[in-house]
Amino acid sequence: MPTTTRRRLLALATGCLATLTTTGAFAQAWPAKPIRLVVPFPPGGGTDIIARETSQRVAAATGWTFVIDNKPGAGGNLGVDAAAKSPADGYTIVIGQTSNLAINPTLYARMPYDSQKDLAPIVLLANSALVMVMVTGMNTPYKSLADAVSAAKAKPGVLNFASPGNGTVAHLTSEMFQKAAGVKTQHIPYKGAAQALTDVISGSVDLYMSSVPTLIGQIRNQKLRALAVTSAKRVDDLPSVSTINESGFKGFEAGVWFGLLAPAGTPRDVIDRLNAEFNKALQNPELRKKLGDEGADPIGGTVEQFTALIKSEIPRWGQVVKDSGAKVD
């Protein structure tokens, strides 16, 4: 073998060995600094609570440091996009959910990221049911879901149905329910839950749908009456509230799911370590109770399971968006 050829082969082998050694060293050293966890919604909401509770449990078990970075805006798109465009080095992750991963791709005319191409799923953290509620005032005529449906059928388009915003999970789930029930109400979109709750409690709004973490306090204080939950099974903290499925609408199920993702291209060994540690945390009884108290059902699972969920949910919610006619430019 010519000397020049031998030198080229030796250089190639040395380079490959260096690459393997560097990759191995990175995997062993990670994380060598704090991990930024982007939350694409304001502090205090359901997404923020789940992100903080789960990451704090992992931090306590591993010694890792997580820095929560709240980046609200554009229905969650702003924060997810910021994470997707971050370096794929294992030091930026984001908590995504049904809206910004499965609904927004159809709802928004232009998306700054592709849910399936620009992000690497890590783990599904939790599901949260939605609750349809009515004001508990003395003059409230609706004592059950059947009462509300009967009234809506008797006066098509007269009852109003509020949501935290146009194209939100709550809005689209209410549209899904109306289609299943064969009724039509006036949709009143709010810019968030705060003002909507005030109006529902005062009686200005007939029906309102939002997540359990958002509404549980008002329900416990008997300011709101829960008519039904949209999940497949009853919510532990609302055991007396029937599911929509139990209320005569067989097969009806909807809710919000939350999961962690990283920028596409993040090393798979880092993804796997994060998956393993968050799965361990989700089995912790104290964490499960805390999430349960917020109306969330801890899930966990493999990277592949979360990937498959996102893939299946995009066309499912996309059809609901099209049926509702909702659109955001």
CSV table of C-alpha atoms in Angstrom, one decimal:
chain,number,residue,atom,x,y,z
A,1,MET,CA,0.0,0.0,0.0
A,2,PRO,CA,1.4,3.4,-1.0
A,3,THR,CA,2.6,5.6,1.9
A,4,THR,CA,0.2,8.4,0.8
A,5,THR,CA,-2.8,6.1,1.0
A,6,ARG,CA,-1.7,4.7,4.4
A,7,ARG,CA,-1.5,8.3,5.7
A,8,ARG,CA,-4.9,9.2,4.4
A,9,LEU,CA,-6.5,6.1,6.0
A,10,LEU,CA,-4.7,6.8,9.3
A,11,ALA,CA,-5.9,10.4,9.3
A,12,LEU,CA,-9.5,9.2,8.6
A,13,ALA,CA,-9.4,6.6,11.4
A,14,THR,CA,-8.0,9.2,13.8
A,15,GLY,CA,-10.7,11.7,12.9
A,16,CYS,CA,-13.5,9.1,13.4
A,17,LEU,CA,-12.0,8.1,16.8
A,18,ALA,CA,-11.9,11.7,17.9
A,19,THR,CA,-15.5,12.2,16.9
A,20,LEU,CA,-16.6,9.1,18.8
A,21,THR,CA,-14.6,10.1,21.8
A,22,THR,CA,-16.0,13.7,21.8
A,23,THR,CA,-19.6,12.5,21.4
A,24,GLY,CA,-19.1,10.0,24.3
A,25,ALA,CA,-17.6,12.7,26.5
A,26,PHE,CA,-20.5,15.1,25.7
A,27,ALA,CA,-23.0,12.4,26.6
A,28,GLN,CA,-21.2,11.7,29.9
A,29,ALA,CA,-20.8,15.4,30.8
A,30,TRP,CA,-24.3,16.5,29.9
A,31,PRO,CA,-25.8,18.5,31.6
A,32,ALA,CA,-22.8,20.6,32.5
A,33,LYS,CA,-25.0,23.8,32.9
A,34,PRO,CA,-28.7,24.7,33.6
A,35,ILE,CA,-31.3,23.5,31.2
A,36,ARG,CA,-33.7,26.1,29.9
A,37,LEU,CA,-37.3,25.0,29.9
A,38,VAL,CA,-39.4,27.3,27.7
A,39,VAL,CA,-43.1,27.6,28.8
A,40,PRO,CA,-45.0,29.3,25.9
A,41,PHE,CA,-47.7,30.7,28.3
A,42,PRO,CA,-47.7,33.1,31.2
A,43,PRO,CA,-46.9,32.0,34.8
A,44,GLY,CA,-49.6,30.5,36.9
A,45,GLY,CA,-51.6,28.6,34.1
A,46,GLY,CA,-52.0,24.9,33.8
A,47,THR,CA,-49.0,24.5,31.3
A,48,ASP,CA,-46.7,26.5,33.6
A,49,ILE,CA,-47.7,24.6,36.7
A,50,ILE,CA,-47.1,21.2,35.1
A,51,ALA,CA,-43.7,22.4,33.7
A,52,ARG,CA,-42.6,23.6,37.1
A,53,GLU,CA,-43.9,20.7,39.2
A,54,THR,CA,-42.3,18.0,37.0
A,55,SER,CA,-39.0,19.7,36.4
A,56,GLN,CA,-38.6,20.5,40.1
A,57,ARG,CA,-39.1,16.8,40.9
A,58,VAL,CA,-36.5,15.8,38.3
A,59,ALA,CA,-34.1,18.5,39.7
A,60,ALA,CA,-34.5,17.1,43.2
A,61,ALA,CA,-33.7,13.6,42.1
A,62,THR,CA,-30.8,14.3,39.7
A,63,GLY,CA,-29.2,17.6,40.9
A,64,TRP,CA,-29.9,19.1,37.5
A,65,THR,CA,-30.9,22.8,37.3
A,66,PHE,CA,-33.9,23.9,35.2
A,67,VAL,CA,-34.5,27.6,34.4
A,68,ILE,CA,-38.1,28.3,33.5
A,69,ASP,CA,-38.5,30.8,30.7
A,70,ASN,CA,-42.0,32.0,30.1
A,71,LYS,CA,-42.5,33.2,26.5
A,72,PRO,CA,-46.3,33.7,25.9
A,73,GLY,CA,-47.8,34.9,22.7
A,74,ALA,CA,-49.5,33.9,19.5
A,75,GLY,CA,-51.4,30.9,21.1
A,76,GLY,CA,-48.2,29.4,22.3
A,77,ASN,CA,-46.4,29.7,18.9
A,78,LEU,CA,-43.9,32.3,20.1
A,79,GLY,CA,-42.3,30.2,22.8
A,80,VAL,CA,-42.3,26.9,20.8
A,81,ASP,CA,-40.7,28.7,17.9
A,82,ALA,CA,-38.0,30.2,20.1
A,83,ALA,CA,-37.2,26.7,21.4
A,84,ALA,CA,-37.3,25.1,18.0
A,85,LYS,CA,-34.8,27.6,16.7
A,86,SER,CA,-32.4,27.2,19.7
A,87,PRO,CA,-29.2,25.2,19.4
A,88,ALA,CA,-29.9,21.4,19.5
A,89,ASP,CA,-27.3,20.9,22.3
A,90,GLY,CA,-29.6,19.5,25.0
A,91,TYR,CA,-29.8,22.8,26.9
A,92,THR,CA,-33.2,24.0,25.7
A,93,ILE,CA,-36.4,22.1,25.9
A,94,VAL,CA,-40.0,23.3,25.7
A,95,ILE,CA,-43.4,22.2,27.1
A,96,GLY,CA,-45.8,21.9,24.2
A,97,GLN,CA,-49.5,21.0,24.3
A,98,THR,CA,-52.5,20.3,22.2
A,99,SER,CA,-53.0,23.9,21.0
A,100,ASN,CA,-49.5,24.7,19.8
A,101,LEU,CA,-48.6,21.3,18.5
A,102,ALA,CA,-51.8,19.9,17.0
A,103,ILE,CA,-54.4,22.7,16.6
A,104,ASN,CA,-52.3,25.7,15.5
A,105,PRO,CA,-50.9,24.0,12.3
A,106,THR,CA,-54.4,24.2,10.9
A,107,LEU,CA,-55.7,27.2,12.7
A,108,TYR,CA,-52.9,29.6,11.7
A,109,ALA,CA,-52.5,30.6,8.1
A,110,ARG,CA,-48.7,30.8,8.6
A,111,MET,CA,-46.8,28.8,11.2
A,112,PRO,CA,-43.2,29.7,12.1
A,113,TYR,CA,-42.3,26.0,12.8
A,114,ASP,CA,-43.4,22.5,11.8
A,115,SER,CA,-44.5,20.5,14.8
A,116,GLN,CA,-43.2,17.2,13.4
A,117,LYS,CA,-40.0,18.3,11.6
A,118,ASP,CA,-38.6,21.1,13.8
A,119,LEU,CA,-39.0,19.4,17.2
A,120,ALA,CA,-37.9,16.2,18.9
A,121,PRO,CA,-40.5,14.7,21.2
A,122,ILE,CA,-39.2,13.7,24.7
A,123,VAL,CA,-42.1,12.5,26.8
A,124,LEU,CA,-45.8,13.0,27.3
A,125,LEU,CA,-46.2,14.5,30.8
A,126,ALA,CA,-50.0,14.7,31.4
A,127,ASN,CA,-53.5,15.0,30.2
A,128,SER,CA,-56.1,17.4,31.5
A,129,ALA,CA,-59.8,17.2,31.0
A,130,LEU,CA,-62.0,20.2,30.2
A,131,VAL,CA,-65.1,21.1,32.2
A,132,MET,CA,-68.3,22.6,30.9
A,133,VAL,CA,-69.7,24.9,33.6
A,134,MET,CA,-72.7,27.0,34.4
A,135,VAL,CA,-73.2,29.8,36.9
A,136,THR,CA,-74.8,28.6,40.2
A,137,GLY,CA,-76.9,31.7,40.7
A,138,MET,CA,-80.4,31.5,42.1
A,139,ASN,CA,-82.0,32.1,38.7
A,140,THR,CA,-79.9,29.6,36.8
A,141,PRO,CA,-82.3,27.2,35.0
A,142,TYR,CA,-79.7,24.6,34.1
A,143,LYS,CA,-79.0,21.9,36.6
A,144,SER,CA,-77.5,19.3,34.3
A,145,LEU,CA,-76.0,18.9,30.8
A,146,ALA,CA,-79.3,17.7,29.6
A,147,ASP,CA,-81.0,20.9,30.7
A,148,ALA,CA,-78.5,23.0,28.7
A,149,VAL,CA,-78.9,20.8,25.6
A,150,SER,CA,-82.7,21.0,25.8
A,151,ALA,CA,-82.6,24.8,26.1
A,152,ALA,CA,-80.2,25.1,23.1
A,153,LYS,CA,-82.4,22.9,21.0
A,154,ALA,CA,-85.5,24.9,21.9
A,155,LYS,CA,-83.8,28.2,21.1
A,156,PRO,CA,-81.1,27.6,18.4
A,157,GLY,CA,-78.4,30.3,18.5
A,158,VAL,CA,-79.8,32.0,21.6
A,159,LEU,CA,-77.6,30.5,24.3
A,160,ASN,CA,-74.0,31.7,24.3
A,161,PHE,CA,-70.9,29.6,24.8
A,162,ALA,CA,-67.7,31.4,25.9
A,163,SER,CA,-64.1,30.2,25.5
A,164,PRO,CA,-60.7,31.5,26.5
A,165,GLY,CA,-60.0,32.5,22.9
A,166,ASN,CA,-60.8,31.8,19.3
A,167,GLY,CA,-59.3,28.5,18.2
A,168,THR,CA,-58.3,27.4,21.6
A,169,VAL,CA,-58.8,23.7,22.7
A,170,ALA,CA,-61.8,24.9,24.8
A,171,HIS,CA,-63.4,26.6,21.8
A,172,LEU,CA,-62.9,23.7,19.5
A,173,THR,CA,-64.1,21.2,22.0
A,174,SER,CA,-67.3,23.2,22.5
A,175,GLU,CA,-67.8,23.1,18.7
A,176,MET,CA,-67.1,19.4,18.8
A,177,PHE,CA,-69.7,18.9,21.5
A,178,GLN,CA,-72.3,21.1,19.8
A,179,LYS,CA,-71.9,19.0,16.6
A,180,ALA,CA,-72.4,15.8,18.7
A,181,ALA,CA,-75.4,17.2,20.5
A,182,GLY,CA,-77.0,18.7,17.3
A,183,VAL,CA,-77.2,22.2,18.8
A,184,LYS,CA,-75.8,25.6,17.9
A,185,THR,CA,-74.9,28.4,20.3
A,186,GLN,CA,-73.2,31.8,20.0
A,187,HIS,CA,-69.5,31.6,20.5
A,188,ILE,CA,-68.0,34.4,22.6
A,189,PRO,CA,-64.2,34.4,22.5
A,190,TYR,CA,-62.3,36.0,25.3
A,191,LYS,CA,-58.6,36.9,25.5
A,192,GLY,CA,-57.8,34.5,28.3
A,193,ALA,CA,-59.7,33.0,31.2
A,194,ALA,CA,-59.8,35.9,33.7
A,195,GLN,CA,-62.5,38.1,32.2
A,196,ALA,CA,-64.4,35.0,30.9
A,197,LEU,CA,-64.6,33.7,34.5
A,198,THR,CA,-65.8,37.0,35.8
A,199,ASP,CA,-68.6,37.1,33.2
A,200,VAL,CA,-69.6,33.4,33.7
A,201,ILE,CA,-69.9,33.9,37.5
A,202,SER,CA,-71.9,37.1,37.1
A,203,GLY,CA,-74.3,35.4,34.7
A,204,SER,CA,-73.4,37.4,31.6
A,205,VAL,CA,-72.4,34.1,29.9
A,206,ASP,CA,-74.5,30.9,29.7
A,207,LEU,CA,-71.9,28.2,29.2
A,208,TYR,CA,-68.2,28.2,29.5
A,209,MET,CA,-65.5,25.5,28.9
A,210,SER,CA,-62.0,25.5,30.1
A,211,SER,CA,-59.4,23.2,31.8
A,212,VAL,CA,-59.9,21.7,35.2
A,213,PRO,CA,-56.8,23.6,36.7
A,214,THR,CA,-58.4,26.9,35.6
A,215,LEU,CA,-61.8,26.2,37.0
A,216,ILE,CA,-61.4,23.8,40.0
A,217,GLY,CA,-61.1,26.6,42.6
A,218,GLN,CA,-64.3,28.3,41.5
A,219,ILE,CA,-66.1,25.0,41.4
A,220,ARG,CA,-65.0,24.1,44.9
A,221,ASN,CA,-66.1,27.5,46.1
A,222,GLN,CA,-69.5,26.8,44.5
A,223,LYS,CA,-69.3,29.8,42.3
A,224,LEU,CA,-69.6,27.6,39.2
A,225,ARG,CA,-71.6,24.5,38.6
A,226,ALA,CA,-69.8,21.7,36.6
A,227,LEU,CA,-72.1,20.0,34.2
A,228,ALA,CA,-69.8,17.5,32.6
A,229,VAL,CA,-66.1,16.7,31.9
A,230,THR,CA,-64.8,15.9,28.5
A,231,SER,CA,-62.4,13.2,29.5
A,232,ALA,CA,-62.9,9.5,29.0
A,233,LYS,CA,-63.2,8.9,32.7
A,234,ARG,CA,-64.3,11.1,35.6
A,235,VAL,CA,-61.8,13.5,37.2
A,236,ASP,CA,-60.7,12.4,40.7
A,237,ASP,CA,-61.2,15.9,42.2
A,238,LEU,CA,-64.7,16.1,40.6
A,239,PRO,CA,-66.0,12.5,41.3
A,240,SER,CA,-69.7,13.5,41.2
A,241,VAL,CA,-69.4,15.2,37.7
A,242,SER,CA,-70.3,12.8,34.9
A,243,THR,CA,-68.4,12.6,31.6
A,244,ILE,CA,-70.1,13.8,28.4
A,245,ASN,CA,-69.8,10.1,27.3
A,246,GLU,CA,-71.8,9.1,30.4
A,247,SER,CA,-74.4,11.8,29.7
A,248,GLY,CA,-75.6,10.1,26.5
A,249,PHE,CA,-73.0,11.2,23.9
A,250,LYS,CA,-71.2,7.9,23.4
A,251,GLY,CA,-67.6,8.0,22.4
A,252,PHE,CA,-67.1,11.7,23.2
A,253,GLU,CA,-63.7,12.5,24.5
A,254,ALA,CA,-61.5,15.5,24.4
A,255,GLY,CA,-58.9,17.2,26.6
A,256,VAL,CA,-55.5,18.9,26.7
A,257,TRP,CA,-52.2,17.0,26.7
A,258,PHE,CA,-48.8,18.4,27.7
A,259,GLY,CA,-45.4,17.1,26.7
A,260,LEU,CA,-41.7,18.0,26.5
A,261,LEU,CA,-39.8,18.5,23.3
A,262,ALA,CA,-36.4,19.6,22.2
A,263,PRO,CA,-35.1,21.2,19.0
A,264,ALA,CA,-34.8,18.7,16.2
A,265,GLY,CA,-31.3,17.3,16.0
A,266,THR,CA,-30.8,17.1,19.8
A,267,PRO,CA,-28.6,14.1,20.5
A,268,ARG,CA,-30.8,11.0,21.0
A,269,ASP,CA,-28.9,9.9,24.2
A,270,VAL,CA,-29.8,13.3,25.7
A,271,ILE,CA,-33.5,12.8,24.7
A,272,ASP,CA,-33.4,9.3,26.2
A,273,ARG,CA,-31.9,10.5,29.5
A,274,LEU,CA,-34.6,13.2,29.8
A,275,ASN,CA,-37.3,10.7,29.0
A,276,ALA,CA,-36.0,8.3,31.6
A,277,GLU,CA,-35.8,10.9,34.4
A,278,PHE,CA,-39.2,12.5,33.7
A,279,ASN,CA,-40.8,9.1,33.6
A,280,LYS,CA,-39.3,8.3,37.0
A,281,ALA,CA,-40.6,11.6,38.4
A,282,LEU,CA,-44.1,10.9,37.0
A,283,GLN,CA,-44.3,7.8,39.2
A,284,ASN,CA,-43.6,9.7,42.4
A,285,PRO,CA,-46.7,9.7,44.6
A,286,GLU,CA,-46.3,13.3,45.8
A,287,LEU,CA,-45.9,14.6,42.2
A,288,ARG,CA,-48.9,12.5,41.1
A,289,LYS,CA,-51.0,14.0,43.9
A,290,LYS,CA,-49.9,17.6,43.1
A,291,LEU,CA,-50.7,17.2,39.4
A,292,GLY,CA,-54.0,15.5,40.4
A,293,ASP,CA,-54.9,18.4,42.6
A,294,GLU,CA,-54.5,20.6,39.6
A,295,GLY,CA,-56.8,18.4,37.5
A,296,ALA,CA,-54.0,16.8,35.5
A,297,ASP,CA,-53.5,13.0,35.0
A,298,PRO,CA,-49.8,12.1,34.9
A,299,ILE,CA,-48.9,9.9,31.8
A,300,GLY,CA,-45.3,9.3,30.8
A,301,GLY,CA,-44.3,6.8,28.2
A,302,THR,CA,-41.7,6.4,25.4
A,303,VAL,CA,-40.4,8.9,22.8
A,304,GLU,CA,-42.1,6.9,20.1
A,305,GLN,CA,-45.5,7.0,21.8
A,306,PHE,CA,-45.4,10.8,22.2
A,307,THR,CA,-44.3,11.1,18.5
A,308,ALA,CA,-47.2,8.9,17.4
A,309,LEU,CA,-49.7,11.0,19.5
A,310,ILE,CA,-48.6,14.3,17.9
A,311,LYS,CA,-48.9,12.7,14.4
A,312,SER,CA,-52.4,11.4,15.0
A,313,GLU,CA,-53.7,14.5,16.8
A,314,ILE,CA,-52.8,17.0,14.0
A,315,PRO,CA,-55.4,15.6,11.5
A,316,ARG,CA,-58.0,15.0,14.2
A,317,TRP,CA,-58.0,18.6,15.5
A,318,GLY,CA,-57.4,19.9,12.0
A,319,GLN,CA,-60.8,18.6,11.0
A,320,VAL,CA,-62.4,20.2,14.0
A,321,VAL,CA,-60.8,23.6,13.1
A,322,LYS,CA,-62.1,23.3,9.5
A,323,ASP,CA,-65.6,22.4,10.7
A,324,SER,CA,-65.7,25.3,13.1
A,325,GLY,CA,-64.5,27.8,10.5
A,326,ALA,CA,-62.0,29.3,13.0
A,327,LYS,CA,-58.9,30.9,11.4
A,328,VAL,CA,-56.1,33.1,12.7
A,329,ASP,CA,-54.0,35.1,10.2
